[in-house]
Amino acid sequence: MNLHPLLVHFPIALFSLAFVFEIIEIFKKESFKNSSFLVLIFAILCAILAVQTGNIDAQNLSLNGKAKEILEWHQSSANFSLFLLALVFMVKFYIVLKRGKSARILVLVLFALYLLGLIFIYRTAYLGTKLVFEYGLGTKLN
């Protein structure tokens, strides 16, 4: 059973939700205190599982041409997304440890990393969608 298609949606949704909670925390500090941090933990765990199951599934494929190239981009983008999630987590963890008394520049860095992470996660999803719908990966056709 291919676990990758089942798991890939969770890091996308959870990282996006963590970003939304981060924005809400700016305006309603007490109501959503550290919600983004908790969701971020689950996003990273799911991202690790999604990347690992994707790597395992990719080992069983024999692709060539454009499909192989897109798969390599998809894998690279997924790995970089995971790296960015880890950076976001480390910065957020530092802010939580300092109990919110972080410099404005650190919060700006956090938001920049969130946005870059979202771009790469959505890029990864787009490339995965191309692999499924244009080349039939993970379907009975392939």
mmCIF file of N, CA and C in Angstrom:
data_model
loop_
_atom_site.group_PDB
_atom_site.id
_atom_site.type_symbol
_atom_site.label_atom_id
_atom_site.label_comp_id
_atom_site.label_asym_id
_atom_site.label_seq_id
_atom_site.Cartn_x
_atom_site.Cartn_y
_atom_site.Cartn_z
ATOM 1 N N MET A 1 0.850 -1.186 0.000
ATOM 2 C CA MET A 1 0.000 0.000 0.000
ATOM 3 C C MET A 1 0.891 1.243 0.000
ATOM 4 N N ASN A 2 0.591 2.167 -0.865
ATOM 5 C CA ASN A 2 1.335 3.413 -0.933
ATOM 6 C C ASN A 2 0.825 4.376 0.132
ATOM 7 N N LEU A 3 1.660 4.660 1.111
ATOM 8 C CA LEU A 3 1.280 5.584 2.173
ATOM 9 C C LEU A 3 1.475 7.044 1.779
ATOM 10 N N HIS A 4 2.378 7.283 0.844
ATOM 11 C CA HIS A 4 2.705 8.660 0.472
ATOM 12 C C HIS A 4 1.471 9.477 0.066
ATOM 13 N N PRO A 5 0.604 8.957 -0.818
ATOM 14 C CA PRO A 5 -0.576 9.752 -1.199
ATOM 15 C C PRO A 5 -1.507 10.059 -0.026
ATOM 16 N N LEU A 6 -1.508 9.201 0.979
ATOM 17 C CA LEU A 6 -2.356 9.438 2.139
ATOM 18 C C LEU A 6 -1.784 10.508 3.069
ATOM 19 N N LEU A 7 -0.456 10.606 3.118
ATOM 20 C CA LEU A 7 0.204 11.477 4.088
ATOM 21 C C LEU A 7 0.521 12.881 3.577
ATOM 22 N N VAL A 8 0.622 13.045 2.272
ATOM 23 C CA VAL A 8 1.123 14.324 1.740
ATOM 24 C C VAL A 8 0.228 15.518 2.042
ATOM 25 N N HIS A 9 -1.036 15.278 2.254
ATOM 26 C CA HIS A 9 -1.956 16.395 2.472
ATOM 27 C C HIS A 9 -1.804 17.029 3.852
ATOM 28 N N PHE A 10 -1.362 16.246 4.814
ATOM 29 C CA PHE A 10 -1.266 16.749 6.182
ATOM 30 C C PHE A 10 -0.222 17.857 6.357
ATOM 31 N N PRO A 11 1.015 17.705 5.859
ATOM 32 C CA PRO A 11 1.961 18.812 6.052
ATOM 33 C C PRO A 11 1.520 20.092 5.335
ATOM 34 N N ILE A 12 0.897 19.949 4.192
ATOM 35 C CA ILE A 12 0.419 21.126 3.459
ATOM 36 C C ILE A 12 -0.628 21.869 4.295
ATOM 37 N N ALA A 13 -1.616 21.118 4.762
ATOM 38 C CA ALA A 13 -2.703 21.731 5.527
ATOM 39 C C ALA A 13 -2.215 22.259 6.878
ATOM 40 N N LEU A 14 -1.415 21.472 7.570
ATOM 41 C CA LEU A 14 -0.980 21.872 8.913
ATOM 42 C C LEU A 14 -0.021 23.058 8.880
ATOM 43 N N PHE A 15 0.895 23.090 7.914
ATOM 44 C CA PHE A 15 1.809 24.228 7.828
ATOM 45 C C PHE A 15 1.042 25.497 7.462
ATOM 46 N N SER A 16 0.062 25.365 6.568
ATOM 47 C CA SER A 16 -0.779 26.513 6.220
ATOM 48 C C SER A 16 -1.573 26.986 7.441
ATOM 49 N N LEU A 17 -2.100 26.041 8.198
ATOM 50 C CA LEU A 17 -2.855 26.376 9.407
ATOM 51 C C LEU A 17 -1.959 27.036 10.462
ATOM 52 N N ALA A 18 -0.733 26.555 10.598
ATOM 53 C CA ALA A 18 0.210 27.167 11.546
ATOM 54 C C ALA A 18 0.466 28.618 11.170
ATOM 55 N N PHE A 19 0.581 28.895 9.881
ATOM 56 C CA PHE A 19 0.788 30.272 9.418
ATOM 57 C C PHE A 19 -0.419 31.146 9.751
ATOM 58 N N VAL A 20 -1.617 30.603 9.534
ATOM 59 C CA VAL A 20 -2.836 31.350 9.859
ATOM 60 C C VAL A 20 -2.886 31.626 11.364
ATOM 61 N N PHE A 21 -2.583 30.625 12.174
ATOM 62 C CA PHE A 21 -2.559 30.827 13.628
ATOM 63 C C PHE A 21 -1.498 31.847 14.030
ATOM 64 N N GLU A 22 -0.389 31.867 13.329
ATOM 65 C CA GLU A 22 0.666 32.850 13.606
ATOM 66 C C GLU A 22 0.135 34.261 13.400
ATOM 67 N N ILE A 23 -0.613 34.450 12.343
ATOM 68 C CA ILE A 23 -1.208 35.769 12.068
ATOM 69 C C ILE A 23 -2.243 36.118 13.139
ATOM 70 N N ILE A 24 -3.071 35.142 13.507
ATOM 71 C CA ILE A 24 -4.088 35.387 14.543
ATOM 72 C C ILE A 24 -3.426 35.735 15.866
ATOM 73 N N GLU A 25 -2.307 35.081 16.186
ATOM 74 C CA GLU A 25 -1.606 35.344 17.447
ATOM 75 C C GLU A 25 -1.148 36.795 17.566
ATOM 76 N N ILE A 26 -0.904 37.437 16.449
ATOM 77 C CA ILE A 26 -0.479 38.841 16.475
ATOM 78 C C ILE A 26 -1.598 39.713 17.042
ATOM 79 N N PHE A 27 -2.831 39.403 16.647
ATOM 80 C CA PHE A 27 -3.956 40.240 17.042
ATOM 81 C C PHE A 27 -4.630 39.781 18.335
ATOM 82 N N LYS A 28 -4.627 38.499 18.600
ATOM 83 C CA LYS A 28 -5.271 37.957 19.799
ATOM 84 C C LYS A 28 -4.272 37.062 20.519
ATOM 85 N N LYS A 29 -3.347 37.670 21.192
ATOM 86 C CA LYS A 29 -2.236 36.946 21.810
ATOM 87 C C LYS A 29 -2.678 35.879 22.802
ATOM 88 N N GLU A 30 -3.609 36.168 23.655
ATOM 89 C CA GLU A 30 -3.981 35.217 24.708
ATOM 90 C C GLU A 30 -4.869 34.085 24.198
ATOM 91 N N SER A 31 -5.752 34.388 23.266
ATOM 92 C CA SER A 31 -6.691 33.379 22.785
ATOM 93 C C SER A 31 -5.997 32.233 22.059
ATOM 94 N N PHE A 32 -5.010 32.536 21.272
ATOM 95 C CA PHE A 32 -4.346 31.541 20.438
ATOM 96 C C PHE A 32 -2.880 31.363 20.810
ATOM 97 N N LYS A 33 -2.545 31.613 22.059
ATOM 98 C CA LYS A 33 -1.153 31.576 22.493
ATOM 99 C C LYS A 33 -0.526 30.212 22.181
ATOM 100 N N ASN A 34 0.516 30.235 21.395
ATOM 101 C CA ASN A 34 1.307 29.065 21.009
ATOM 102 C C ASN A 34 0.538 28.026 20.198
ATOM 103 N N SER A 35 -0.618 28.369 19.667
ATOM 104 C CA SER A 35 -1.352 27.434 18.809
ATOM 105 C C SER A 35 -0.541 27.103 17.568
ATOM 106 N N SER A 36 0.080 28.124 16.997
ATOM 107 C CA SER A 36 0.871 27.897 15.790
ATOM 108 C C SER A 36 2.033 26.954 16.074
ATOM 109 N N PHE A 37 2.614 27.060 17.256
ATOM 110 C CA PHE A 37 3.741 26.194 17.616
ATOM 111 C C PHE A 37 3.299 24.729 17.700
ATOM 112 N N LEU A 38 2.157 24.482 18.303
ATOM 113 C CA LEU A 38 1.657 23.112 18.421
ATOM 114 C C LEU A 38 1.315 22.525 17.055
ATOM 115 N N VAL A 39 0.669 23.297 16.222
ATOM 116 C CA VAL A 39 0.326 22.826 14.880
ATOM 117 C C VAL A 39 1.596 22.605 14.064
ATOM 118 N N LEU A 40 2.579 23.458 14.258
ATOM 119 C CA LEU A 40 3.858 23.334 13.562
ATOM 120 C C LEU A 40 4.569 22.025 13.909
ATOM 121 N N ILE A 41 4.477 21.599 15.146
ATOM 122 C CA ILE A 41 5.077 20.323 15.553
ATOM 123 C C ILE A 41 4.462 19.176 14.753
ATOM 124 N N PHE A 42 3.140 19.168 14.658
ATOM 125 C CA PHE A 42 2.468 18.112 13.890
ATOM 126 C C PHE A 42 2.782 18.223 12.394
ATOM 127 N N ALA A 43 2.924 19.447 11.902
ATOM 128 C CA ALA A 43 3.260 19.638 10.485
ATOM 129 C C ALA A 43 4.622 19.040 10.173
ATOM 130 N N ILE A 44 5.585 19.252 11.049
ATOM 131 C CA ILE A 44 6.930 18.713 10.806
ATOM 132 C C ILE A 44 6.923 17.193 10.876
ATOM 133 N N LEU A 45 6.240 16.640 11.855
ATOM 134 C CA LEU A 45 6.167 15.183 11.951
ATOM 135 C C LEU A 45 5.529 14.576 10.698
ATOM 136 N N CYS A 46 4.450 15.178 10.245
ATOM 137 C CA CYS A 46 3.790 14.692 9.032
ATOM 138 C C CYS A 46 4.667 14.897 7.796
ATOM 139 N N ALA A 47 5.404 16.002 7.755
ATOM 140 C CA ALA A 47 6.289 16.263 6.617
ATOM 141 C C ALA A 47 7.412 15.229 6.554
ATOM 142 N N ILE A 48 7.957 14.875 7.699
ATOM 143 C CA ILE A 48 9.009 13.847 7.724
ATOM 144 C C ILE A 48 8.457 12.533 7.183
ATOM 145 N N LEU A 49 7.271 12.161 7.641
ATOM 146 C CA LEU A 49 6.653 10.919 7.149
ATOM 147 C C LEU A 49 6.353 10.993 5.653
ATOM 148 N N ALA A 50 5.853 12.129 5.200
ATOM 149 C CA ALA A 50 5.522 12.280 3.781
ATOM 150 C C ALA A 50 6.777 12.190 2.910
ATOM 151 N N VAL A 51 7.849 12.849 3.321
ATOM 152 C CA VAL A 51 9.097 12.807 2.543
ATOM 153 C C VAL A 51 9.669 11.396 2.532
ATOM 154 N N GLN A 52 9.676 10.739 3.677
ATOM 155 C CA GLN A 52 10.253 9.387 3.744
ATOM 156 C C GLN A 52 9.434 8.379 2.942
ATOM 157 N N THR A 53 8.115 8.428 3.063
ATOM 158 C CA THR A 53 7.296 7.502 2.281
ATOM 159 C C THR A 53 7.400 7.801 0.791
ATOM 160 N N GLY A 54 7.549 9.069 0.442
ATOM 161 C CA GLY A 54 7.760 9.431 -0.961
ATOM 162 C C GLY A 54 9.068 8.891 -1.493
ATOM 163 N N ASN A 55 10.121 8.972 -0.697
ATOM 164 C CA ASN A 55 11.417 8.421 -1.112
ATOM 165 C C ASN A 55 11.341 6.908 -1.283
ATOM 166 N N ILE A 56 10.630 6.243 -0.380
ATOM 167 C CA ILE A 56 10.476 4.789 -0.478
ATOM 168 C C ILE A 56 9.691 4.424 -1.740
ATOM 169 N N ASP A 57 8.586 5.133 -1.987
ATOM 170 C CA ASP A 57 7.785 4.867 -3.184
ATOM 171 C C ASP A 57 8.565 5.160 -4.458
ATOM 172 N N ALA A 58 9.401 6.170 -4.451
ATOM 173 C CA ALA A 58 10.168 6.550 -5.643
ATOM 174 C C ALA A 58 11.217 5.505 -6.004
ATOM 175 N N GLN A 59 11.686 4.753 -5.024
ATOM 176 C CA GLN A 59 12.691 3.723 -5.306
ATOM 177 C C GLN A 59 12.140 2.619 -6.199
ATOM 178 N N ASN A 60 10.847 2.401 -6.161
ATOM 179 C CA ASN A 60 10.234 1.329 -6.945
ATOM 180 C C ASN A 60 9.825 1.768 -8.341
ATOM 181 N N LEU A 61 10.095 3.014 -8.691
ATOM 182 C CA LEU A 61 9.693 3.534 -9.994
ATOM 183 C C LEU A 61 10.829 3.434 -10.994
ATOM 184 N N SER A 62 10.474 3.163 -12.215
ATOM 185 C CA SER A 62 11.458 3.215 -13.300
ATOM 186 C C SER A 62 10.940 4.215 -14.335
ATOM 187 N N LEU A 63 11.377 5.442 -14.176
ATOM 188 C CA LEU A 63 10.933 6.524 -15.045
ATOM 189 C C LEU A 63 12.088 6.994 -15.914
ATOM 190 N N ASN A 64 11.720 7.602 -17.001
ATOM 191 C CA ASN A 64 12.733 8.261 -17.828
ATOM 192 C C ASN A 64 12.103 9.482 -18.478
ATOM 193 N N GLY A 65 12.958 10.319 -19.009
ATOM 194 C CA GLY A 65 12.478 11.513 -19.688
ATOM 195 C C GLY A 65 11.962 12.579 -18.739
ATOM 196 N N LYS A 66 10.918 13.238 -19.175
ATOM 197 C CA LYS A 66 10.355 14.366 -18.441
ATOM 198 C C LYS A 66 9.780 13.940 -17.084
ATOM 199 N N ALA A 67 9.182 12.756 -17.012
ATOM 200 C CA ALA A 67 8.612 12.278 -15.739
ATOM 201 C C ALA A 67 9.697 12.121 -14.688
ATOM 202 N N LYS A 68 10.841 11.600 -15.072
ATOM 203 C CA LYS A 68 11.958 11.438 -14.132
ATOM 204 C C LYS A 68 12.456 12.806 -13.665
ATOM 205 N N GLU A 69 12.530 13.743 -14.574
ATOM 206 C CA GLU A 69 12.979 15.100 -14.248
ATOM 207 C C GLU A 69 12.019 15.772 -13.257
ATOM 208 N N ILE A 70 10.723 15.633 -13.502
ATOM 209 C CA ILE A 70 9.727 16.225 -12.602
ATOM 210 C C ILE A 70 9.787 15.550 -11.234
ATOM 211 N N LEU A 71 9.973 14.228 -11.213
ATOM 212 C CA LEU A 71 10.093 13.524 -9.937
ATOM 213 C C LEU A 71 11.304 14.025 -9.145
ATOM 214 N N GLU A 72 12.418 14.256 -9.822
ATOM 215 C CA GLU A 72 13.607 14.783 -9.139
ATOM 216 C C GLU A 72 13.348 16.186 -8.590
ATOM 217 N N TRP A 73 12.656 17.026 -9.355
ATOM 218 C CA TRP A 73 12.297 18.367 -8.865
ATOM 219 C C TRP A 73 11.366 18.258 -7.666
ATOM 220 N N HIS A 74 10.418 17.328 -7.763
ATOM 221 C CA HIS A 74 9.456 17.107 -6.678
ATOM 222 C C HIS A 74 10.193 16.699 -5.398
ATOM 223 N N GLN A 75 11.131 15.779 -5.517
ATOM 224 C CA GLN A 75 11.883 15.325 -4.351
ATOM 225 C C GLN A 75 12.757 16.437 -3.779
ATOM 226 N N SER A 76 13.419 17.181 -4.638
ATOM 227 C CA SER A 76 14.261 18.286 -4.173
ATOM 228 C C SER A 76 13.430 19.356 -3.477
ATOM 229 N N SER A 77 12.306 19.661 -4.064
ATOM 230 C CA SER A 77 11.418 20.664 -3.481
ATOM 231 C C SER A 77 10.873 20.190 -2.135
ATOM 232 N N ALA A 78 10.553 18.904 -2.034
ATOM 233 C CA ALA A 78 10.052 18.351 -0.766
ATOM 234 C C ALA A 78 11.134 18.409 0.310
ATOM 235 N N ASN A 79 12.356 18.066 -0.047
ATOM 236 C CA ASN A 79 13.461 18.115 0.918
ATOM 237 C C ASN A 79 13.727 19.548 1.383
ATOM 238 N N PHE A 80 13.690 20.492 0.454
ATOM 239 C CA PHE A 80 13.916 21.884 0.826
ATOM 240 C C PHE A 80 12.751 22.409 1.670
ATOM 241 N N SER A 81 11.536 21.974 1.366
ATOM 242 C CA SER A 81 10.370 22.353 2.182
ATOM 243 C C SER A 81 10.543 21.866 3.613
ATOM 244 N N LEU A 82 11.004 20.632 3.762
ATOM 245 C CA LEU A 82 11.225 20.079 5.095
ATOM 246 C C LEU A 82 12.302 20.869 5.829
ATOM 247 N N PHE A 83 13.344 21.260 5.116
ATOM 248 C CA PHE A 83 14.402 22.087 5.701
ATOM 249 C C PHE A 83 13.835 23.432 6.174
ATOM 250 N N LEU A 84 12.994 24.053 5.362
ATOM 251 C CA LEU A 84 12.393 25.330 5.739
ATOM 252 C C LEU A 84 11.443 25.172 6.923
ATOM 253 N N LEU A 85 10.702 24.070 6.963
ATOM 254 C CA LEU A 85 9.840 23.809 8.110
ATOM 255 C C LEU A 85 10.666 23.700 9.378
ATOM 256 N N ALA A 86 11.806 23.050 9.274
ATOM 257 C CA ALA A 86 12.688 22.911 10.437
ATOM 258 C C ALA A 86 13.206 24.281 10.883
ATOM 259 N N LEU A 87 13.552 25.138 9.934
ATOM 260 C CA LEU A 87 14.009 26.491 10.281
ATOM 261 C C LEU A 87 12.893 27.288 10.961
ATOM 262 N N VAL A 88 11.690 27.197 10.412
ATOM 263 C CA VAL A 88 10.550 27.886 11.019
ATOM 264 C C VAL A 88 10.353 27.375 12.443
ATOM 265 N N PHE A 89 10.425 26.057 12.607
ATOM 266 C CA PHE A 89 10.259 25.472 13.932
ATOM 267 C C PHE A 89 11.316 25.990 14.906
ATOM 268 N N MET A 90 12.576 26.040 14.476
ATOM 269 C CA MET A 90 13.647 26.495 15.372
ATOM 270 C C MET A 90 13.463 27.958 15.778
ATOM 271 N N VAL A 91 13.106 28.801 14.821
ATOM 272 C CA VAL A 91 12.881 30.216 15.138
ATOM 273 C C VAL A 91 11.684 30.356 16.067
ATOM 274 N N LYS A 92 10.604 29.648 15.766
ATOM 275 C CA LYS A 92 9.404 29.716 16.619
ATOM 276 C C LYS A 92 9.706 29.160 18.013
ATOM 277 N N PHE A 93 10.471 28.085 18.091
ATOM 278 C CA PHE A 93 10.843 27.505 19.380
ATOM 279 C C PHE A 93 11.636 28.511 20.210
ATOM 280 N N TYR A 94 12.530 29.230 19.571
ATOM 281 C CA TYR A 94 13.304 30.265 20.254
ATOM 282 C C TYR A 94 12.380 31.367 20.780
ATOM 283 N N ILE A 95 11.424 31.770 19.960
ATOM 284 C CA ILE A 95 10.475 32.811 20.378
ATOM 285 C C ILE A 95 9.629 32.321 21.556
ATOM 286 N N VAL A 96 9.185 31.073 21.498
ATOM 287 C CA VAL A 96 8.386 30.516 22.599
ATOM 288 C C VAL A 96 9.216 30.439 23.875
ATOM 289 N N LEU A 97 10.472 30.036 23.756
ATOM 290 C CA LEU A 97 11.339 29.971 24.933
ATOM 291 C C LEU A 97 11.558 31.334 25.564
ATOM 292 N N LYS A 98 11.631 32.350 24.734
ATOM 293 C CA LYS A 98 11.807 33.710 25.252
ATOM 294 C C LYS A 98 10.472 34.288 25.713
ATOM 295 N N ARG A 99 9.420 33.469 25.657
ATOM 296 C CA ARG A 99 8.072 33.833 26.089
ATOM 297 C C ARG A 99 7.527 35.071 25.377
ATOM 298 N N GLY A 100 7.752 35.115 24.058
ATOM 299 C CA GLY A 100 7.194 36.191 23.264
ATOM 300 C C GLY A 100 7.948 37.499 23.308
ATOM 301 N N LYS A 101 9.029 37.550 24.061
ATOM 302 C CA LYS A 101 9.796 38.796 24.165
ATOM 303 C C LYS A 101 10.885 38.822 23.090
ATOM 304 N N SER A 102 10.487 38.594 21.874
ATOM 305 C CA SER A 102 11.449 38.539 20.784
ATOM 306 C C SER A 102 11.487 39.873 20.046
ATOM 307 N N ALA A 103 12.584 40.095 19.414
ATOM 308 C CA ALA A 103 12.759 41.318 18.644
ATOM 309 C C ALA A 103 11.859 41.282 17.406
ATOM 310 N N ARG A 104 11.460 42.428 16.973
ATOM 311 C CA ARG A 104 10.594 42.533 15.790
ATOM 312 C C ARG A 104 11.269 41.906 14.566
ATOM 313 N N ILE A 105 12.571 42.048 14.472
ATOM 314 C CA ILE A 105 13.287 41.487 13.326
ATOM 315 C C ILE A 105 13.172 39.965 13.294
ATOM 316 N N LEU A 106 13.158 39.347 14.466
ATOM 317 C CA LEU A 106 13.022 37.891 14.544
ATOM 318 C C LEU A 106 11.637 37.449 14.071
ATOM 319 N N VAL A 107 10.628 38.208 14.398
ATOM 320 C CA VAL A 107 9.274 37.902 13.940
ATOM 321 C C VAL A 107 9.184 38.075 12.423
ATOM 322 N N LEU A 108 9.850 39.085 11.884
ATOM 323 C CA LEU A 108 9.871 39.278 10.429
ATOM 324 C C LEU A 108 10.594 38.127 9.736
ATOM 325 N N VAL A 109 11.684 37.662 10.329
ATOM 326 C CA VAL A 109 12.398 36.506 9.786
ATOM 327 C C VAL A 109 11.487 35.282 9.799
ATOM 328 N N LEU A 110 10.752 35.102 10.895
ATOM 329 C CA LEU A 110 9.824 33.983 11.004
ATOM 330 C C LEU A 110 8.778 34.031 9.890
ATOM 331 N N PHE A 111 8.190 35.204 9.655
ATOM 332 C CA PHE A 111 7.180 35.323 8.610
ATOM 333 C C PHE A 111 7.780 35.104 7.224
ATOM 334 N N ALA A 112 8.986 35.585 7.000
ATOM 335 C CA ALA A 112 9.643 35.358 5.708
ATOM 336 C C ALA A 112 9.886 33.865 5.485
ATOM 337 N N LEU A 113 10.316 33.170 6.530
ATOM 338 C CA LEU A 113 10.538 31.723 6.420
ATOM 339 C C LEU A 113 9.218 30.985 6.194
ATOM 340 N N TYR A 114 8.170 31.418 6.884
ATOM 341 C CA TYR A 114 6.847 30.822 6.666
ATOM 342 C C TYR A 114 6.441 30.964 5.199
ATOM 343 N N LEU A 115 6.565 32.166 4.661
ATOM 344 C CA LEU A 115 6.150 32.400 3.278
ATOM 345 C C LEU A 115 6.980 31.585 2.294
ATOM 346 N N LEU A 116 8.284 31.544 2.506
ATOM 347 C CA LEU A 116 9.147 30.744 1.647
ATOM 348 C C LEU A 116 8.795 29.263 1.768
ATOM 349 N N GLY A 117 8.530 28.821 2.990
ATOM 350 C CA GLY A 117 8.118 27.433 3.204
ATOM 351 C C GLY A 117 6.819 27.106 2.496
ATOM 352 N N LEU A 118 5.856 28.017 2.577
ATOM 353 C CA LEU A 118 4.581 27.805 1.895
ATOM 354 C C LEU A 118 4.765 27.736 0.383
ATOM 355 N N ILE A 119 5.606 28.604 -0.148
ATOM 356 C CA ILE A 119 5.873 28.581 -1.592
ATOM 357 C C ILE A 119 6.429 27.231 -2.003
ATOM 358 N N PHE A 120 7.399 26.719 -1.247
ATOM 359 C CA PHE A 120 8.009 25.445 -1.619
ATOM 360 C C PHE A 120 7.081 24.260 -1.376
ATOM 361 N N ILE A 121 6.268 24.324 -0.340
ATOM 362 C CA ILE A 121 5.309 23.235 -0.115
ATOM 363 C C ILE A 121 4.291 23.189 -1.250
ATOM 364 N N TYR A 122 3.789 24.354 -1.675
ATOM 365 C CA TYR A 122 2.823 24.376 -2.767
ATOM 366 C C TYR A 122 3.481 24.007 -4.094
ATOM 367 N N ARG A 123 4.746 24.362 -4.255
ATOM 368 C CA ARG A 123 5.490 23.946 -5.459
ATOM 369 C C ARG A 123 5.623 22.426 -5.479
ATOM 370 N N THR A 124 5.943 21.855 -4.337
ATOM 371 C CA THR A 124 6.060 20.403 -4.224
ATOM 372 C C THR A 124 4.732 19.741 -4.561
ATOM 373 N N ALA A 125 3.656 20.288 -4.033
ATOM 374 C CA ALA A 125 2.322 19.742 -4.299
ATOM 375 C C ALA A 125 1.984 19.842 -5.787
ATOM 376 N N TYR A 126 2.324 20.964 -6.397
ATOM 377 C CA TYR A 126 2.060 21.144 -7.828
ATOM 378 C C TYR A 126 2.808 20.101 -8.650
ATOM 379 N N LEU A 127 4.080 19.886 -8.324
ATOM 380 C CA LEU A 127 4.865 18.899 -9.061
ATOM 381 C C LEU A 127 4.321 17.485 -8.832
ATOM 382 N N GLY A 128 3.890 17.196 -7.611
ATOM 383 C CA GLY A 128 3.276 15.897 -7.335
ATOM 384 C C GLY A 128 1.989 15.705 -8.120
ATOM 385 N N THR A 129 1.224 16.767 -8.242
ATOM 386 C CA THR A 129 -0.015 16.718 -9.016
ATOM 387 C C THR A 129 0.284 16.438 -10.489
ATOM 388 N N LYS A 130 1.322 17.061 -11.014
ATOM 389 C CA LYS A 130 1.728 16.798 -12.402
ATOM 390 C C LYS A 130 2.094 15.332 -12.588
ATOM 391 N N LEU A 131 2.823 14.773 -11.618
ATOM 392 C CA LEU A 131 3.223 13.369 -11.721
ATOM 393 C C LEU A 131 2.007 12.444 -11.740
ATOM 394 N N VAL A 132 1.008 12.760 -10.947
ATOM 395 C CA VAL A 132 -0.181 11.903 -10.879
ATOM 396 C C VAL A 132 -1.061 12.081 -12.110
ATOM 397 N N PHE A 133 -1.385 13.328 -12.455
ATOM 398 C CA PHE A 133 -2.376 13.556 -13.498
ATOM 399 C C PHE A 133 -1.817 13.551 -14.914
ATOM 400 N N GLU A 134 -0.546 13.851 -15.080
ATOM 401 C CA GLU A 134 0.023 13.832 -16.426
ATOM 402 C C GLU A 134 0.748 12.528 -16.742
ATOM 403 N N TYR A 135 1.321 11.880 -15.704
ATOM 404 C CA TYR A 135 2.105 10.676 -15.943
ATOM 405 C C TYR A 135 1.528 9.438 -15.262
ATOM 406 N N GLY A 136 0.440 9.591 -14.528
ATOM 407 C CA GLY A 136 -0.253 8.455 -13.943
ATOM 408 C C GLY A 136 0.442 7.779 -12.777
ATOM 409 N N LEU A 137 1.425 8.444 -12.153
ATOM 410 C CA LEU A 137 2.113 7.830 -11.015
ATOM 411 C C LEU A 137 1.133 7.607 -9.877
ATOM 412 N N GLY A 138 1.201 6.449 -9.261
ATOM 413 C CA GLY A 138 0.335 6.125 -8.148
ATOM 414 C C GLY A 138 -1.060 5.715 -8.533
ATOM 415 N N THR A 139 -1.300 5.572 -9.842
ATOM 416 C CA THR A 139 -2.616 5.134 -10.317
ATOM 417 C C THR A 139 -2.493 3.743 -10.905
ATOM 418 N N LYS A 140 -3.605 3.145 -11.213
ATOM 419 C CA LYS A 140 -3.584 1.803 -11.812
ATOM 420 C C LYS A 140 -3.075 1.849 -13.245
ATOM 421 N N LEU A 141 -3.059 3.047 -13.831
ATOM 422 C CA LEU A 141 -2.573 3.180 -15.205
ATOM 423 C C LEU A 141 -1.084 2.962 -15.306
ATOM 424 N N ASN A 142 -0.372 3.218 -14.200
ATOM 425 C CA ASN A 142 1.092 3.124 -14.243
ATOM 426 C C ASN A 142 1.560 1.879 -13.528
#
